[in-house]
Amino acid sequence: MDLILFGPPGAGKGTQAKILVEKLGLPQISTGDMMRAEKASGSELGQKFADYMSKGLLVPDELVLELFAQRLQKPDAQGGAIFDGFPRTIPQAEALDATLAKLGRKVDAVVALDVKLDAIVDRVTGRRVCRACGQTYHVSYSPPPPSGECISCGSTDIVQRADDTEEKVRTRNAKYHEQTLPILAHYEPTGVVKKVDGEGSVDDITGRILSALGKQ
Ligand code: AMP
C-alpha cells in the first residue's frame, strides 16, 4: 500500500507515521527527516536544504524529487510506503504518481489530518526532537525523562528544531495553504482522500486512521 499522510506542519504526521510503520509493516519516507540527516552530514546539498528550512520555506521541487527518487528505490520501499511531508506541491504529487505508475503502483490512500492552527502552534512550539534517532517529545504532553536521555536510543541530544518557533510555524502554515493544500483536490476525484480528526490523544488518532483505512 502507498499511503500519503497529509496535513499542515505540526498536524502529527511524523508521530503517526512512526506508529503506522509498525502497524502496517511499511517504511516511513519523510523528506523532512532526510533533509535534516543530509544537513547533519555537513554536505553542500544539506546546507542548501537548511537555507530554505530555516526560513520555513519549501525546498525547490527538483532537489526534493532527487532525494525522493533515490529513497523509493531502496529495497524496503518495494511493497509500498508511508509518505510523510511529501508530496508538498502539485509537481511533487504528479512526480509521485508517475514514479509509482512505472512500478505498477498508485497512491492508495491520502489520510488528511485536520488540526486547528492554535493546536498546531501549541504542539510545534512545545516539540522537542532527539537528534540521534528522531524520537519526538512535547514539553508538556510527553516530556523527555528527567535524566535527559532519549527513551528510544539513550542519547541526550534532545533539541528544539530551528523551524519550530511560533513565527516559523505561521510561515510554514501559510505555505501549506498556498502550495500544499491543492494536492487534496488533485487526489479527491480518485476517491482515495480520507479526512481524519487529528486532535485528541495519539492513540485515538491512530485508531481513527486505521479505521479510515479499513484496518481495524
Ligand atoms: P517537515 O519535517 O516535514 O516539517 O519539513 C521541514 C522542512 O523541510 C519544511 O518546512 C521544508 O522547508 C522542508 N521540506 C520537507 N519536505 C519537503 C517537501 N516535500 N518539499 C519541499 N520542502 C520540504
Tab-separated table of C-alpha atoms and ligand atoms in Angstrom:
chain	number	residue	atom	x	y	z
A	1	MET	CA	0.000	0.000	0.000
A	2	ASP	CA	1.187	3.530	-0.799
A	3	LEU	CA	-0.199	5.959	1.738
A	4	ILE	CA	0.230	9.727	1.978
A	5	LEU	CA	-0.071	11.199	5.457
A	6	PHE	CA	-1.290	14.673	4.707
A	7	GLY	CA	-1.825	17.788	6.811
A	8	PRO	CA	-0.235	21.063	7.883
A	9	PRO	CA	3.178	21.156	9.578
A	10	GLY	CA	2.586	20.113	13.177
A	11	ALA	CA	-0.523	18.038	12.402
A	12	GLY	CA	1.150	14.917	13.808
A	13	LYS	CA	2.159	13.260	10.534
A	14	GLY	CA	5.595	12.227	11.795
A	15	THR	CA	4.255	10.896	15.112
A	16	GLN	CA	1.547	8.848	13.405
A	17	ALA	CA	3.873	7.682	10.607
A	18	LYS	CA	6.278	6.170	13.145
A	19	ILE	CA	3.394	4.215	14.745
A	20	LEU	CA	1.948	3.132	11.392
A	21	VAL	CA	5.352	1.738	10.334
A	22	GLU	CA	4.835	-0.972	12.966
A	23	LYS	CA	1.100	-1.443	12.415
A	24	LEU	CA	1.210	-1.602	8.609
A	25	GLY	CA	4.714	-3.006	8.061
A	26	LEU	CA	5.642	-0.221	5.656
A	27	PRO	CA	8.627	2.160	5.762
A	28	GLN	CA	8.194	5.872	6.532
A	29	ILE	CA	9.507	8.184	3.837
A	30	SER	CA	9.885	11.622	5.397
A	31	THR	CA	11.577	14.152	3.146
A	32	GLY	CA	11.986	16.490	6.161
A	33	ASP	CA	13.882	13.787	8.137
A	34	MET	CA	16.005	13.005	5.073
A	35	MET	CA	16.858	16.687	4.638
A	36	ARG	CA	17.796	17.061	8.319
A	37	ALA	CA	20.060	13.988	8.018
A	38	GLU	CA	21.706	15.453	4.915
A	39	LYS	CA	22.226	18.735	6.761
A	40	ALA	CA	23.742	16.909	9.751
A	41	SER	CA	26.197	15.164	7.395
A	42	GLY	CA	27.640	18.613	6.636
A	43	SER	CA	27.268	18.176	2.849
A	44	GLU	CA	26.826	21.057	0.420
A	45	LEU	CA	23.370	19.712	-0.515
A	46	GLY	CA	22.435	19.635	3.196
A	47	GLN	CA	23.419	23.292	3.519
A	48	LYS	CA	21.173	24.171	0.565
A	49	PHE	CA	18.236	22.416	2.274
A	50	ALA	CA	18.960	24.213	5.547
A	51	ASP	CA	18.828	27.633	3.874
A	52	TYR	CA	15.165	27.051	2.943
A	53	MET	CA	14.165	25.067	6.024
A	54	SER	CA	15.444	27.645	8.490
A	55	LYS	CA	13.177	30.270	6.865
A	56	GLY	CA	10.112	27.996	6.877
A	57	LEU	CA	10.119	27.901	3.061
A	58	LEU	CA	9.696	24.861	0.846
A	59	VAL	CA	12.810	23.366	-0.724
A	60	PRO	CA	12.611	23.585	-4.564
A	61	ASP	CA	10.928	20.613	-6.242
A	62	GLU	CA	13.962	19.461	-8.250
A	63	LEU	CA	16.031	18.973	-5.086
A	64	VAL	CA	13.192	17.162	-3.297
A	65	LEU	CA	12.437	14.883	-6.236
A	66	GLU	CA	16.044	13.725	-6.498
A	67	LEU	CA	16.005	12.764	-2.821
A	68	PHE	CA	12.632	11.018	-3.105
A	69	ALA	CA	13.568	9.036	-6.255
A	70	GLN	CA	16.676	7.638	-4.551
A	71	ARG	CA	14.720	6.670	-1.446
A	72	LEU	CA	11.924	4.906	-3.330
A	73	GLN	CA	14.475	2.605	-4.994
A	74	LYS	CA	15.602	1.139	-1.677
A	75	PRO	CA	14.550	-2.490	-1.077
A	76	ASP	CA	12.298	-1.724	1.908
A	77	ALA	CA	10.052	0.530	-0.232
A	78	GLN	CA	9.284	-2.061	-2.916
A	79	GLY	CA	5.971	-3.121	-1.338
A	80	GLY	CA	4.675	0.368	-0.582
A	81	ALA	CA	5.451	3.230	1.759
A	82	ILE	CA	4.061	5.850	4.109
A	83	PHE	CA	4.836	9.289	2.720
A	84	ASP	CA	5.176	11.919	5.436
A	85	GLY	CA	5.671	15.541	4.372
A	86	PHE	CA	5.773	14.531	0.713
A	87	PRO	CA	4.297	15.473	-1.738
A	88	ARG	CA	4.047	19.148	-0.770
A	89	THR	CA	3.369	20.704	-4.196
A	90	ILE	CA	1.334	19.675	-7.239
A	91	PRO	CA	4.502	18.938	-9.304
A	92	GLN	CA	5.681	16.653	-6.471
A	93	ALA	CA	2.304	14.861	-6.466
A	94	GLU	CA	2.496	14.421	-10.240
A	95	ALA	CA	6.051	13.082	-9.963
A	96	LEU	CA	4.951	10.652	-7.242
A	97	ASP	CA	2.026	9.424	-9.378
A	98	ALA	CA	4.292	8.959	-12.421
A	99	THR	CA	7.016	7.145	-10.459
A	100	LEU	CA	4.516	4.801	-8.805
A	101	ALA	CA	2.760	4.157	-12.150
A	102	LYS	CA	6.070	2.952	-13.631
A	103	LEU	CA	6.224	0.435	-10.790
A	104	GLY	CA	2.601	-0.659	-11.350
A	105	ARG	CA	1.565	1.136	-8.161
A	106	LYS	CA	-0.573	4.139	-7.258
A	107	VAL	CA	-1.447	6.278	-4.262
A	108	ASP	CA	-3.951	4.041	-2.457
A	109	ALA	CA	-4.908	6.454	0.315
A	110	VAL	CA	-4.382	10.049	1.375
A	111	VAL	CA	-5.092	10.439	5.091
A	112	ALA	CA	-5.664	14.153	5.706
A	113	LEU	CA	-5.225	15.092	9.370
A	114	ASP	CA	-7.383	18.029	10.387
A	115	VAL	CA	-5.959	20.187	13.223
A	116	LYS	CA	-6.769	23.810	14.077
A	117	LEU	CA	-3.967	26.399	13.888
A	118	ASP	CA	-3.998	27.165	17.649
A	119	ALA	CA	-3.439	23.495	18.451
A	120	ILE	CA	-0.652	23.335	15.862
A	121	VAL	CA	1.180	26.310	17.357
A	122	ASP	CA	0.958	24.689	20.802
A	123	ARG	CA	2.222	21.350	19.520
A	124	VAL	CA	5.043	22.713	17.398
A	125	THR	CA	6.456	25.253	19.858
A	126	GLY	CA	6.487	22.538	22.567
A	127	ARG	CA	8.022	19.884	20.301
A	128	ARG	CA	11.498	18.543	21.098
A	129	VAL	CA	13.372	16.055	18.931
A	130	CYS	CA	16.188	13.598	19.581
A	131	ARG	CA	18.865	14.470	17.067
A	132	ALA	CA	20.299	10.955	17.201
A	133	CYS	CA	17.165	8.926	16.348
A	134	GLY	CA	14.305	11.342	15.541
A	135	GLN	CA	12.138	10.408	18.562
A	136	THR	CA	9.809	13.330	19.297
A	137	TYR	CA	8.609	14.741	22.631
A	138	HIS	CA	6.395	17.582	23.818
A	139	VAL	CA	7.475	19.640	26.824
A	140	SER	CA	4.014	19.346	28.449
A	141	TYR	CA	2.316	16.243	26.990
A	142	SER	CA	5.198	13.778	26.568
A	143	PRO	CA	8.342	15.307	28.085
A	144	PRO	CA	11.750	13.645	27.821
A	145	PRO	CA	12.692	11.740	31.022
A	146	PRO	CA	14.258	13.794	33.854
A	147	SER	CA	17.607	12.107	33.114
A	148	GLY	CA	17.512	13.862	29.749
A	149	GLU	CA	18.122	10.514	27.990
A	150	CYS	CA	16.087	9.650	24.907
A	151	ILE	CA	13.588	6.830	25.570
A	152	SER	CA	14.422	5.237	22.211
A	153	CYS	CA	18.207	5.465	21.940
A	154	GLY	CA	19.616	6.894	25.208
A	155	SER	CA	21.170	9.952	23.540
A	156	THR	CA	20.982	13.226	25.494
A	157	ASP	CA	20.955	15.291	22.306
A	158	ILE	CA	17.293	16.357	22.567
A	159	VAL	CA	16.697	19.755	20.966
A	160	GLN	CA	14.094	22.138	19.605
A	161	ARG	CA	14.085	22.287	15.788
A	162	ALA	CA	15.201	25.694	14.477
A	163	ASP	CA	11.964	25.967	12.468
A	164	ASP	CA	9.706	25.171	15.446
A	165	THR	CA	9.206	28.764	16.625
A	166	GLU	CA	5.765	30.403	16.518
A	167	GLU	CA	6.830	32.817	13.756
A	168	LYS	CA	8.203	30.000	11.573
A	169	VAL	CA	5.208	27.767	12.168
A	170	ARG	CA	2.888	30.537	10.992
A	171	THR	CA	5.015	30.986	7.844
A	172	ARG	CA	5.018	27.226	7.243
A	173	ASN	CA	1.246	27.127	7.728
A	174	ALA	CA	0.754	29.900	5.160
A	175	LYS	CA	2.975	27.995	2.676
A	176	TYR	CA	0.923	24.889	3.358
A	177	HIS	CA	-2.298	26.695	2.431
A	178	GLU	CA	-0.779	28.210	-0.720
A	179	GLN	CA	1.307	25.356	-2.075
A	180	THR	CA	0.308	22.085	-0.428
A	181	LEU	CA	-3.453	22.126	0.183
A	182	PRO	CA	-4.271	21.991	-3.580
A	183	ILE	CA	-2.904	18.426	-3.516
A	184	LEU	CA	-6.134	17.280	-1.841
A	185	ALA	CA	-8.174	18.443	-4.841
A	186	HIS	CA	-5.678	16.599	-7.075
A	187	TYR	CA	-6.437	13.276	-5.320
A	188	GLU	CA	-10.113	13.793	-4.434
A	189	PRO	CA	-11.503	12.636	-7.834
A	190	THR	CA	-9.815	9.219	-7.384
A	191	GLY	CA	-11.729	8.666	-4.118
A	192	VAL	CA	-8.612	7.994	-2.023
A	193	VAL	CA	-8.834	11.005	0.321
A	194	LYS	CA	-9.852	10.192	3.892
A	195	LYS	CA	-10.304	13.123	6.273
A	196	VAL	CA	-9.436	12.302	9.858
A	197	ASP	CA	-9.825	14.427	13.000
A	198	GLY	CA	-6.201	14.997	14.075
A	199	GLU	CA	-6.958	16.375	17.566
A	200	GLY	CA	-7.038	14.262	20.727
A	201	SER	CA	-4.701	11.606	22.079
A	202	VAL	CA	-2.065	9.977	19.882
A	203	ASP	CA	-3.754	6.577	20.356
A	204	ASP	CA	-7.198	7.889	19.432
A	205	ILE	CA	-5.837	9.459	16.264
A	206	THR	CA	-4.040	6.217	15.300
A	207	GLY	CA	-7.356	4.375	15.817
A	208	ARG	CA	-9.189	6.826	13.560
A	209	ILE	CA	-6.532	6.466	10.837
A	210	LEU	CA	-6.644	2.671	10.950
A	211	SER	CA	-10.422	2.620	10.774
A	212	ALA	CA	-10.387	5.100	7.856
A	213	LEU	CA	-8.031	2.649	6.106
A	214	GLY	CA	-10.303	-0.292	6.957
A	215	LYS	CA	-7.536	-1.843	9.068
A	216	GLN	CA	-9.419	-2.199	12.336
B	1	AMP	P1	8.897	18.574	7.961
B	1	AMP	O1	9.882	17.844	8.786
B	1	AMP	O2	8.107	17.668	7.053
B	1	AMP	O3	8.025	19.509	8.758
B	1	AMP	O4	9.751	19.516	6.967
B	1	AMP	C1	10.584	20.544	7.466
B	1	AMP	C2	11.024	21.466	6.330
B	1	AMP	O5	11.741	20.706	5.341
B	1	AMP	C3	9.903	22.124	5.542
B	1	AMP	O6	9.431	23.307	6.174
B	1	AMP	C4	10.595	22.414	4.203
B	1	AMP	O7	11.488	23.508	4.334
B	1	AMP	C5	11.441	21.167	4.036
B	1	AMP	N1	10.704	20.078	3.321
B	1	AMP	C6	10.407	18.828	3.813
B	1	AMP	N2	9.748	18.092	2.908
B	1	AMP	C7	9.609	18.890	1.809
B	1	AMP	C8	8.995	18.718	0.531
B	1	AMP	N3	8.371	17.563	0.198
B	1	AMP	N4	9.049	19.768	-0.346
B	1	AMP	C9	9.664	20.914	-0.035
B	1	AMP	N5	10.251	21.158	1.157
B	1	AMP	C10	10.230	20.164	2.069
